[in-house]
């Protein structure tokens, strides 16, 4: 586990600021996750397949020159990154 040290003369006043910043970032990440999931869901409905099926077909050689397929793949990568960031930030603990 990584440890970050912040030095300040007034630790009691910085705690609410840090807590608020973390909560705000979590909200932003959650909004982005939901928006990305919605985009992925639109692709799944349009092409009548799950993202897992889509990725498998790409691996099996399905033509991925379609711009929407590129976008779909991009959205799955973005979702993974956003969820990882959310999980890391959600697990953050502030200790005095």
PDB file of N, CA and C in Angstrom:
ATOM      1  N   UNK A   1       0.837  -1.168   0.000  1.00  0.00           N
ATOM      2  CA  UNK A   1       0.000   0.000   0.000  1.00  0.00           C
ATOM      3  C   UNK A   1       0.889   1.241   0.000  1.00  0.00           C
ATOM      4  N   UNK A   2       0.585   2.187  -0.872  1.00  0.00           N
ATOM      5  CA  UNK A   2       1.333   3.441  -0.930  1.00  0.00           C
ATOM      6  C   UNK A   2       0.863   4.373   0.173  1.00  0.00           C
ATOM      7  N   UNK A   3       1.769   5.196   0.632  1.00  0.00           N
ATOM      8  CA  UNK A   3       1.433   6.161   1.674  1.00  0.00           C
ATOM      9  C   UNK A   3       1.846   7.542   1.193  1.00  0.00           C
ATOM     10  N   UNK A   4       0.931   8.496   1.320  1.00  0.00           N
ATOM     11  CA  UNK A   4       1.193   9.874   0.934  1.00  0.00           C
ATOM     12  C   UNK A   4       1.142  10.717   2.197  1.00  0.00           C
ATOM     13  N   UNK A   5       2.146  11.539   2.402  1.00  0.00           N
ATOM     14  CA  UNK A   5       2.208  12.380   3.593  1.00  0.00           C
ATOM     15  C   UNK A   5       1.981  13.831   3.179  1.00  0.00           C
ATOM     16  N   UNK A   6       1.033  14.482   3.841  1.00  0.00           N
ATOM     17  CA  UNK A   6       0.759  15.899   3.624  1.00  0.00           C
ATOM     18  C   UNK A   6       1.030  16.607   4.944  1.00  0.00           C
ATOM     19  N   UNK A   7       1.909  17.571   4.907  1.00  0.00           N
ATOM     20  CA  UNK A   7       2.234  18.302   6.134  1.00  0.00           C
ATOM     21  C   UNK A   7       1.540  19.664   6.097  1.00  0.00           C
ATOM     22  N   UNK A   8       0.888  19.983   7.194  1.00  0.00           N
ATOM     23  CA  UNK A   8       0.221  21.268   7.325  1.00  0.00           C
ATOM     24  C   UNK A   8       0.227  21.677   8.788  1.00  0.00           C
ATOM     25  N   UNK A   9       0.153  22.958   9.030  1.00  0.00           N
ATOM     26  CA  UNK A   9       0.131  23.446  10.404  1.00  0.00           C
ATOM     27  C   UNK A   9      -1.220  23.261  11.065  1.00  0.00           C
ATOM     28  N   UNK A  10      -2.259  23.071  10.256  1.00  0.00           N
ATOM     29  CA  UNK A  10      -3.618  22.965  10.795  1.00  0.00           C
ATOM     30  C   UNK A  10      -4.296  21.714  10.244  1.00  0.00           C
ATOM     31  N   UNK A  11      -3.938  20.575  10.770  1.00  0.00           N
ATOM     32  CA  UNK A  11      -4.474  19.313  10.248  1.00  0.00           C
ATOM     33  C   UNK A  11      -5.985  19.215  10.405  1.00  0.00           C
ATOM     34  N   UNK A  12      -6.538  19.815  11.459  1.00  0.00           N
ATOM     35  CA  UNK A  12      -7.985  19.724  11.661  1.00  0.00           C
ATOM     36  C   UNK A  12      -8.755  20.509  10.599  1.00  0.00           C
ATOM     37  N   UNK A  13      -8.167  21.557  10.035  1.00  0.00           N
ATOM     38  CA  UNK A  13      -8.878  22.332   9.018  1.00  0.00           C
ATOM     39  C   UNK A  13      -8.704  21.752   7.616  1.00  0.00           C
ATOM     40  N   UNK A  14      -7.662  20.981   7.397  1.00  0.00           N
ATOM     41  CA  UNK A  14      -7.432  20.404   6.074  1.00  0.00           C
ATOM     42  C   UNK A  14      -8.262  19.135   5.853  1.00  0.00           C
ATOM     43  N   UNK A  15      -8.623  18.465   6.928  1.00  0.00           N
ATOM     44  CA  UNK A  15      -9.384  17.210   6.805  1.00  0.00           C
ATOM     45  C   UNK A  15     -10.695  17.392   6.042  1.00  0.00           C
ATOM     46  N   UNK A  16     -11.525  18.391   6.386  1.00  0.00           N
ATOM     47  CA  UNK A  16     -12.767  18.556   5.622  1.00  0.00           C
ATOM     48  C   UNK A  16     -12.516  18.880   4.153  1.00  0.00           C
ATOM     49  N   UNK A  17     -11.458  19.612   3.877  1.00  0.00           N
ATOM     50  CA  UNK A  17     -11.126  19.957   2.494  1.00  0.00           C
ATOM     51  C   UNK A  17     -10.742  18.703   1.713  1.00  0.00           C
ATOM     52  N   UNK A  18      -9.888  17.888   2.296  1.00  0.00           N
ATOM     53  CA  UNK A  18      -9.481  16.640   1.641  1.00  0.00           C
ATOM     54  C   UNK A  18     -10.666  15.700   1.465  1.00  0.00           C
ATOM     55  N   UNK A  19     -11.470  15.574   2.501  1.00  0.00           N
ATOM     56  CA  UNK A  19     -12.638  14.694   2.437  1.00  0.00           C
ATOM     57  C   UNK A  19     -13.601  15.153   1.346  1.00  0.00           C
ATOM     58  N   UNK A  20     -13.839  16.451   1.282  1.00  0.00           N
ATOM     59  CA  UNK A  20     -14.733  16.997   0.264  1.00  0.00           C
ATOM     60  C   UNK A  20     -14.175  16.775  -1.141  1.00  0.00           C
ATOM     61  N   UNK A  21     -12.883  16.978  -1.308  1.00  0.00           N
ATOM     62  CA  UNK A  21     -12.257  16.777  -2.620  1.00  0.00           C
ATOM     63  C   UNK A  21     -12.380  15.322  -3.071  1.00  0.00           C
ATOM     64  N   UNK A  22     -12.170  14.412  -2.144  1.00  0.00           N
ATOM     65  CA  UNK A  22     -12.274  12.986  -2.467  1.00  0.00           C
ATOM     66  C   UNK A  22     -13.712  12.630  -2.830  1.00  0.00           C
ATOM     67  N   UNK A  23     -14.672  13.103  -2.029  1.00  0.00           N
ATOM     68  CA  UNK A  23     -16.083  12.807  -2.320  1.00  0.00           C
ATOM     69  C   UNK A  23     -16.508  13.387  -3.665  1.00  0.00           C
ATOM     70  N   UNK A  24     -16.059  14.608  -3.961  1.00  0.00           N
ATOM     71  CA  UNK A  24     -16.394  15.221  -5.251  1.00  0.00           C
ATOM     72  C   UNK A  24     -15.804  14.434  -6.415  1.00  0.00           C
ATOM     73  N   UNK A  25     -14.578  13.984  -6.276  1.00  0.00           N
ATOM     74  CA  UNK A  25     -13.952  13.196  -7.339  1.00  0.00           C
ATOM     75  C   UNK A  25     -14.672  11.865  -7.524  1.00  0.00           C
ATOM     76  N   UNK A  26     -15.089  11.248  -6.428  1.00  0.00           N
ATOM     77  CA  UNK A  26     -15.854   9.999  -6.522  1.00  0.00           C
ATOM     78  C   UNK A  26     -17.162  10.229  -7.272  1.00  0.00           C
ATOM     79  N   UNK A  27     -17.832  11.349  -7.007  1.00  0.00           N
ATOM     80  CA  UNK A  27     -19.078  11.672  -7.716  1.00  0.00           C
ATOM     81  C   UNK A  27     -18.822  11.849  -9.208  1.00  0.00           C
ATOM     82  N   UNK A  28     -17.752  12.575  -9.539  1.00  0.00           N
ATOM     83  CA  UNK A  28     -17.411  12.774 -10.949  1.00  0.00           C
ATOM     84  C   UNK A  28     -17.105  11.449 -11.642  1.00  0.00           C
ATOM     85  N   UNK A  29     -16.352  10.613 -10.967  1.00  0.00           N
ATOM     86  CA  UNK A  29     -16.031   9.302 -11.534  1.00  0.00           C
ATOM     87  C   UNK A  29     -17.289   8.466 -11.722  1.00  0.00           C
ATOM     88  N   UNK A  30     -18.192   8.484 -10.738  1.00  0.00           N
ATOM     89  CA  UNK A  30     -19.431   7.702 -10.829  1.00  0.00           C
ATOM     90  C   UNK A  30     -20.277   8.188 -12.005  1.00  0.00           C
ATOM     91  N   UNK A  31     -20.351   9.507 -12.183  1.00  0.00           N
ATOM     92  CA  UNK A  31     -21.092  10.063 -13.316  1.00  0.00           C
ATOM     93  C   UNK A  31     -20.472   9.610 -14.636  1.00  0.00           C
ATOM     94  N   UNK A  32     -19.162   9.648 -14.718  1.00  0.00           N
ATOM     95  CA  UNK A  32     -18.465   9.214 -15.934  1.00  0.00           C
ATOM     96  C   UNK A  32     -18.660   7.726 -16.188  1.00  0.00           C
ATOM     97  N   UNK A  33     -18.623   6.932 -15.131  1.00  0.00           N
ATOM     98  CA  UNK A  33     -18.849   5.485 -15.254  1.00  0.00           C
ATOM     99  C   UNK A  33     -20.248   5.227 -15.795  1.00  0.00           C
ATOM    100  N   UNK A  34     -21.242   5.899 -15.233  1.00  0.00           N
ATOM    101  CA  UNK A  34     -22.625   5.698 -15.680  1.00  0.00           C
ATOM    102  C   UNK A  34     -22.811   6.133 -17.130  1.00  0.00           C
ATOM    103  N   UNK A  35     -22.196   7.249 -17.506  1.00  0.00           N
ATOM    104  CA  UNK A  35     -22.304   7.731 -18.885  1.00  0.00           C
ATOM    105  C   UNK A  35     -21.644   6.737 -19.846  1.00  0.00           C
ATOM    106  N   UNK A  36     -20.495   6.222 -19.471  1.00  0.00           N
ATOM    107  CA  UNK A  36     -19.777   5.266 -20.314  1.00  0.00           C
ATOM    108  C   UNK A  36     -20.563   3.967 -20.439  1.00  0.00           C
ATOM    109  N   UNK A  37     -21.133   3.496 -19.330  1.00  0.00           N
ATOM    110  CA  UNK A  37     -21.967   2.287 -19.382  1.00  0.00           C
ATOM    111  C   UNK A  37     -23.165   2.490 -20.298  1.00  0.00           C
ATOM    112  N   UNK A  38     -23.735   3.683 -20.276  1.00  0.00           N
ATOM    113  CA  UNK A  38     -24.869   3.979 -21.147  1.00  0.00           C
ATOM    114  C   UNK A  38     -24.462   3.919 -22.615  1.00  0.00           C
ATOM    115  N   UNK A  39     -23.305   4.469 -22.936  1.00  0.00           N
ATOM    116  CA  UNK A  39     -22.816   4.407 -24.323  1.00  0.00           C
ATOM    117  C   UNK A  39     -22.582   2.963 -24.751  1.00  0.00           C
ATOM    118  N   UNK A  40     -21.976   2.186 -23.872  1.00  0.00           N
ATOM    119  CA  UNK A  40     -21.725   0.776 -24.177  1.00  0.00           C
ATOM    120  C   UNK A  40     -23.047   0.044 -24.380  1.00  0.00           C
ATOM    121  N   UNK A  41     -24.013   0.327 -23.531  1.00  0.00           N
ATOM    122  CA  UNK A  41     -25.328  -0.304 -23.648  1.00  0.00           C
ATOM    123  C   UNK A  41     -25.981   0.026 -24.990  1.00  0.00           C
ATOM    124  N   UNK A  42     -25.797   1.249 -25.461  1.00  0.00           N
ATOM    125  CA  UNK A  42     -26.346   1.641 -26.769  1.00  0.00           C
ATOM    126  C   UNK A  42     -25.743   0.804 -27.891  1.00  0.00           C
ATOM    127  N   UNK A  43     -24.435   0.583 -27.830  1.00  0.00           N
ATOM    128  CA  UNK A  43     -23.784  -0.267 -28.830  1.00  0.00           C
ATOM    129  C   UNK A  43     -24.313  -1.694 -28.737  1.00  0.00           C
ATOM    130  N   UNK A  44     -24.456  -2.201 -27.523  1.00  0.00           N
ATOM    131  CA  UNK A  44     -24.940  -3.574 -27.334  1.00  0.00           C
ATOM    132  C   UNK A  44     -26.342  -3.744 -27.913  1.00  0.00           C
ATOM    133  N   UNK A  45     -27.187  -2.757 -27.701  1.00  0.00           N
ATOM    134  CA  UNK A  45     -28.548  -2.832 -28.239  1.00  0.00           C
ATOM    135  C   UNK A  45     -28.541  -2.715 -29.760  1.00  0.00           C
ATOM    136  N   UNK A  46     -27.751  -1.779 -30.268  1.00  0.00           N
ATOM    137  CA  UNK A  46     -27.709  -1.553 -31.716  1.00  0.00           C
ATOM    138  C   UNK A  46     -27.223  -2.781 -32.466  1.00  0.00           C
ATOM    139  N   UNK A  47     -26.225  -3.458 -31.928  1.00  0.00           N
ATOM    140  CA  UNK A  47     -25.628  -4.601 -32.617  1.00  0.00           C
ATOM    141  C   UNK A  47     -26.083  -5.947 -32.053  1.00  0.00           C
ATOM    142  N   UNK A  48     -27.035  -5.925 -31.130  1.00  0.00           N
ATOM    143  CA  UNK A  48     -27.648  -7.140 -30.562  1.00  0.00           C
ATOM    144  C   UNK A  48     -26.619  -8.141 -30.052  1.00  0.00           C
ATOM    145  N   UNK A  49     -25.644  -7.636 -29.309  1.00  0.00           N
ATOM    146  CA  UNK A  49     -24.668  -8.523 -28.670  1.00  0.00           C
ATOM    147  C   UNK A  49     -24.072  -7.813 -27.465  1.00  0.00           C
ATOM    148  N   UNK A  50     -23.626  -8.612 -26.522  1.00  0.00           N
ATOM    149  CA  UNK A  50     -22.974  -8.048 -25.341  1.00  0.00           C
ATOM    150  C   UNK A  50     -21.568  -7.584 -25.715  1.00  0.00           C
ATOM    151  N   UNK A  51     -21.001  -6.781 -24.869  1.00  0.00           N
ATOM    152  CA  UNK A  51     -19.630  -6.333 -25.096  1.00  0.00           C
ATOM    153  C   UNK A  51     -18.677  -7.521 -25.091  1.00  0.00           C
ATOM    154  N   UNK A  52     -18.929  -8.485 -24.219  1.00  0.00           N
ATOM    155  CA  UNK A  52     -18.081  -9.681 -24.169  1.00  0.00           C
ATOM    156  C   UNK A  52     -18.129 -10.430 -25.495  1.00  0.00           C
ATOM    157  N   UNK A  53     -19.335 -10.577 -26.061  1.00  0.00           N
ATOM    158  CA  UNK A  53     -19.476 -11.239 -27.356  1.00  0.00           C
ATOM    159  C   UNK A  53     -18.763 -10.438 -28.450  1.00  0.00           C
ATOM    160  N   UNK A  54     -18.914  -9.128 -28.401  1.00  0.00           N
ATOM    161  CA  UNK A  54     -18.278  -8.245 -29.375  1.00  0.00           C
ATOM    162  C   UNK A  54     -16.756  -8.395 -29.336  1.00  0.00           C
ATOM    163  N   UNK A  55     -16.189  -8.353 -28.147  1.00  0.00           N
ATOM    164  CA  UNK A  55     -14.735  -8.482 -28.004  1.00  0.00           C
ATOM    165  C   UNK A  55     -14.268  -9.848 -28.498  1.00  0.00           C
ATOM    166  N   UNK A  56     -15.032 -10.885 -28.196  1.00  0.00           N
ATOM    167  CA  UNK A  56     -14.684 -12.227 -28.669  1.00  0.00           C
ATOM    168  C   UNK A  56     -14.688 -12.277 -30.195  1.00  0.00           C
ATOM    169  N   UNK A  57     -15.693 -11.652 -30.821  1.00  0.00           N
ATOM    170  CA  UNK A  57     -15.754 -11.643 -32.288  1.00  0.00           C
ATOM    171  C   UNK A  57     -14.577 -10.871 -32.883  1.00  0.00           C
ATOM    172  N   UNK A  58     -14.180  -9.804 -32.228  1.00  0.00           N
ATOM    173  CA  UNK A  58     -13.007  -9.048 -32.690  1.00  0.00           C
ATOM    174  C   UNK A  58     -11.772  -9.942 -32.612  1.00  0.00           C
ATOM    175  N   UNK A  59     -11.635 -10.669 -31.508  1.00  0.00           N
ATOM    176  CA  UNK A  59     -10.491 -11.580 -31.344  1.00  0.00           C
ATOM    177  C   UNK A  59     -10.492 -12.676 -32.398  1.00  0.00           C
ATOM    178  N   UNK A  60     -11.691 -13.076 -32.814  1.00  0.00           N
ATOM    179  CA  UNK A  60     -11.816 -14.138 -33.813  1.00  0.00           C
ATOM    180  C   UNK A  60     -11.643 -13.618 -35.237  1.00  0.00           C
ATOM    181  N   UNK A  61     -11.413 -12.314 -35.373  1.00  0.00           N
ATOM    182  CA  UNK A  61     -11.125 -11.780 -36.693  1.00  0.00           C
ATOM    183  C   UNK A  61     -12.218 -10.960 -37.336  1.00  0.00           C
ATOM    184  N   UNK A  62     -13.280 -10.621 -36.600  1.00  0.00           N
ATOM    185  CA  UNK A  62     -14.323  -9.780 -37.173  1.00  0.00           C
ATOM    186  C   UNK A  62     -13.709  -8.440 -37.581  1.00  0.00           C
ATOM    187  N   UNK A  63     -14.127  -7.924 -38.713  1.00  0.00           N
ATOM    188  CA  UNK A  63     -13.613  -6.658 -39.222  1.00  0.00           C
ATOM    189  C   UNK A  63     -13.942  -5.537 -38.235  1.00  0.00           C
ATOM    190  N   UNK A  64     -12.919  -4.846 -37.763  1.00  0.00           N
ATOM    191  CA  UNK A  64     -13.133  -3.775 -36.790  1.00  0.00           C
ATOM    192  C   UNK A  64     -12.842  -2.401 -37.388  1.00  0.00           C
ATOM    193  N   UNK A  65     -12.988  -2.275 -38.710  1.00  0.00           N
ATOM    194  CA  UNK A  65     -12.753  -0.995 -39.374  1.00  0.00           C
ATOM    195  C   UNK A  65     -13.921  -0.028 -39.196  1.00  0.00           C
ATOM    196  N   UNK A  66     -15.061  -0.538 -38.755  1.00  0.00           N
ATOM    197  CA  UNK A  66     -16.232   0.291 -38.516  1.00  0.00           C
ATOM    198  C   UNK A  66     -15.902   1.286 -37.399  1.00  0.00           C
ATOM    199  N   UNK A  67     -16.127   2.573 -37.645  1.00  0.00           N
ATOM    200  CA  UNK A  67     -15.809   3.605 -36.659  1.00  0.00           C
ATOM    201  C   UNK A  67     -16.532   3.360 -35.336  1.00  0.00           C
ATOM    202  N   UNK A  68     -17.763   2.883 -35.400  1.00  0.00           N
ATOM    203  CA  UNK A  68     -18.501   2.609 -34.163  1.00  0.00           C
ATOM    204  C   UNK A  68     -17.865   1.470 -33.379  1.00  0.00           C
ATOM    205  N   UNK A  69     -17.284   0.508 -34.062  1.00  0.00           N
ATOM    206  CA  UNK A  69     -16.596  -0.580 -33.357  1.00  0.00           C
ATOM    207  C   UNK A  69     -15.370  -0.044 -32.625  1.00  0.00           C
ATOM    208  N   UNK A  70     -14.675   0.874 -33.270  1.00  0.00           N
ATOM    209  CA  UNK A  70     -13.511   1.498 -32.631  1.00  0.00           C
ATOM    210  C   UNK A  70     -13.966   2.264 -31.389  1.00  0.00           C
ATOM    211  N   UNK A  71     -15.068   2.992 -31.519  1.00  0.00           N
ATOM    212  CA  UNK A  71     -15.608   3.739 -30.378  1.00  0.00           C
ATOM    213  C   UNK A  71     -16.034   2.791 -29.259  1.00  0.00           C
ATOM    214  N   UNK A  72     -16.672   1.701 -29.626  1.00  0.00           N
ATOM    215  CA  UNK A  72     -17.136   0.718 -28.642  1.00  0.00           C
ATOM    216  C   UNK A  72     -15.945   0.155 -27.863  1.00  0.00           C
ATOM    217  N   UNK A  73     -14.916  -0.234 -28.583  1.00  0.00           N
ATOM    218  CA  UNK A  73     -13.708  -0.737 -27.916  1.00  0.00           C
ATOM    219  C   UNK A  73     -13.106   0.332 -27.005  1.00  0.00           C
ATOM    220  N   UNK A  74     -13.085   1.564 -27.494  1.00  0.00           N
ATOM    221  CA  UNK A  74     -12.558   2.666 -26.692  1.00  0.00           C
ATOM    222  C   UNK A  74     -13.349   2.873 -25.415  1.00  0.00           C
ATOM    223  N   UNK A  75     -14.658   2.801 -25.520  1.00  0.00           N
ATOM    224  CA  UNK A  75     -15.511   2.967 -24.335  1.00  0.00           C
ATOM    225  C   UNK A  75     -15.257   1.863 -23.310  1.00  0.00           C
ATOM    226  N   UNK A  76     -15.001   0.649 -23.770  1.00  0.00           N
ATOM    227  CA  UNK A  76     -14.731  -0.435 -22.812  1.00  0.00           C
ATOM    228  C   UNK A  76     -13.418  -0.189 -22.076  1.00  0.00           C
ATOM    229  N   UNK A  77     -12.434   0.349 -22.786  1.00  0.00           N
ATOM    230  CA  UNK A  77     -11.154   0.663 -22.136  1.00  0.00           C
ATOM    231  C   UNK A  77     -11.316   1.816 -21.149  1.00  0.00           C
ATOM    232  N   UNK A  78     -12.086   2.814 -21.542  1.00  0.00           N
ATOM    233  CA  UNK A  78     -12.345   3.950 -20.650  1.00  0.00           C
ATOM    234  C   UNK A  78     -13.068   3.477 -19.398  1.00  0.00           C
ATOM    235  N   UNK A  79     -14.074   2.615 -19.567  1.00  0.00           N
ATOM    236  CA  UNK A  79     -14.828   2.111 -18.418  1.00  0.00           C
ATOM    237  C   UNK A  79     -13.917   1.378 -17.445  1.00  0.00           C
ATOM    238  N   UNK A  80     -13.053   0.556 -17.964  1.00  0.00           N
ATOM    239  CA  UNK A  80     -12.135  -0.190 -17.095  1.00  0.00           C
ATOM    240  C   UNK A  80     -11.260   0.764 -16.288  1.00  0.00           C
ATOM    241  N   UNK A  81     -10.717   1.783 -16.959  1.00  0.00           N
ATOM    242  CA  UNK A  81      -9.852   2.749 -16.279  1.00  0.00           C
ATOM    243  C   UNK A  81     -10.626   3.535 -15.221  1.00  0.00           C
ATOM    244  N   UNK A  82     -11.834   3.979 -15.566  1.00  0.00           N
ATOM    245  CA  UNK A  82     -12.652   4.736 -14.613  1.00  0.00           C
ATOM    246  C   UNK A  82     -12.995   3.899 -13.386  1.00  0.00           C
ATOM    247  N   UNK A  83     -13.362   2.641 -13.614  1.00  0.00           N
ATOM    248  CA  UNK A  83     -13.706   1.767 -12.486  1.00  0.00           C
ATOM    249  C   UNK A  83     -12.499   1.498 -11.597  1.00  0.00           C
ATOM    250  N   UNK A  84     -11.325   1.366 -12.199  1.00  0.00           N
ATOM    251  CA  UNK A  84     -10.106   1.171 -11.406  1.00  0.00           C
ATOM    252  C   UNK A  84      -9.808   2.408 -10.562  1.00  0.00           C
ATOM    253  N   UNK A  85      -9.937   3.589 -11.171  1.00  0.00           N
ATOM    254  CA  UNK A  85      -9.701   4.834 -10.434  1.00  0.00           C
ATOM    255  C   UNK A  85     -10.694   4.974  -9.283  1.00  0.00           C
ATOM    256  N   UNK A  86     -11.955   4.654  -9.556  1.00  0.00           N
ATOM    257  CA  UNK A  86     -12.986   4.757  -8.524  1.00  0.00           C
ATOM    258  C   UNK A  86     -12.662   3.834  -7.348  1.00  0.00           C
ATOM    259  N   UNK A  87     -12.299   2.611  -7.670  1.00  0.00           N
ATOM    260  CA  UNK A  87     -11.990   1.634  -6.623  1.00  0.00           C
ATOM    261  C   UNK A  87     -10.804   2.093  -5.776  1.00  0.00           C
ATOM    262  N   UNK A  88      -9.771   2.609  -6.431  1.00  0.00           N
ATOM    263  CA  UNK A  88      -8.597   3.080  -5.700  1.00  0.00           C
ATOM    264  C   UNK A  88      -8.950   4.251  -4.793  1.00  0.00           C
ATOM    265  N   UNK A  89      -9.704   5.201  -5.324  1.00  0.00           N
ATOM    266  CA  UNK A  89     -10.060   6.380  -4.544  1.00  0.00           C
ATOM    267  C   UNK A  89     -11.034   6.035  -3.426  1.00  0.00           C
ATOM    268  N   UNK A  90     -11.926   5.110  -3.706  1.00  0.00           N
ATOM    269  CA  UNK A  90     -12.898   4.684  -2.697  1.00  0.00           C
ATOM    270  C   UNK A  90     -12.194   4.025  -1.507  1.00  0.00           C
ATOM    271  N   UNK A  91     -11.086   3.370  -1.764  1.00  0.00           N
ATOM    272  CA  UNK A  91     -10.341   2.688  -0.710  1.00  0.00           C
ATOM    273  C   UNK A  91      -9.370   3.593   0.032  1.00  0.00           C
ATOM    274  N   UNK A  92      -9.311   4.857  -0.369  1.00  0.00           N
ATOM    275  CA  UNK A  92      -8.390   5.800   0.255  1.00  0.00           C
ATOM    276  C   UNK A  92      -8.811   6.100   1.691  1.00  0.00           C
ATOM    277  N   UNK A  93      -7.860   6.105   2.584  1.00  0.00           N
ATOM    278  CA  UNK A  93      -8.117   6.414   3.991  1.00  0.00           C
ATOM    279  C   UNK A  93      -7.202   7.547   4.422  1.00  0.00           C
ATOM    280  N   UNK A  94      -7.784   8.527   5.096  1.00  0.00           N
ATOM    281  CA  UNK A  94      -7.013   9.657   5.608  1.00  0.00           C
ATOM    282  C   UNK A  94      -6.742   9.410   7.082  1.00  0.00           C
ATOM    283  N   UNK A  95      -5.481   9.433   7.447  1.00  0.00           N
ATOM    284  CA  UNK A  95      -5.081   9.183   8.834  1.00  0.00           C
ATOM    285  C   UNK A  95      -4.338  10.406   9.362  1.00  0.00           C
ATOM    286  N   UNK A  96      -4.658  10.776  10.574  1.00  0.00           N
ATOM    287  CA  UNK A  96      -3.943  11.895  11.217  1.00  0.00           C
ATOM    288  C   UNK A  96      -2.837  11.382  12.089  1.00  0.00           C
TER     289      UNK A  96
END
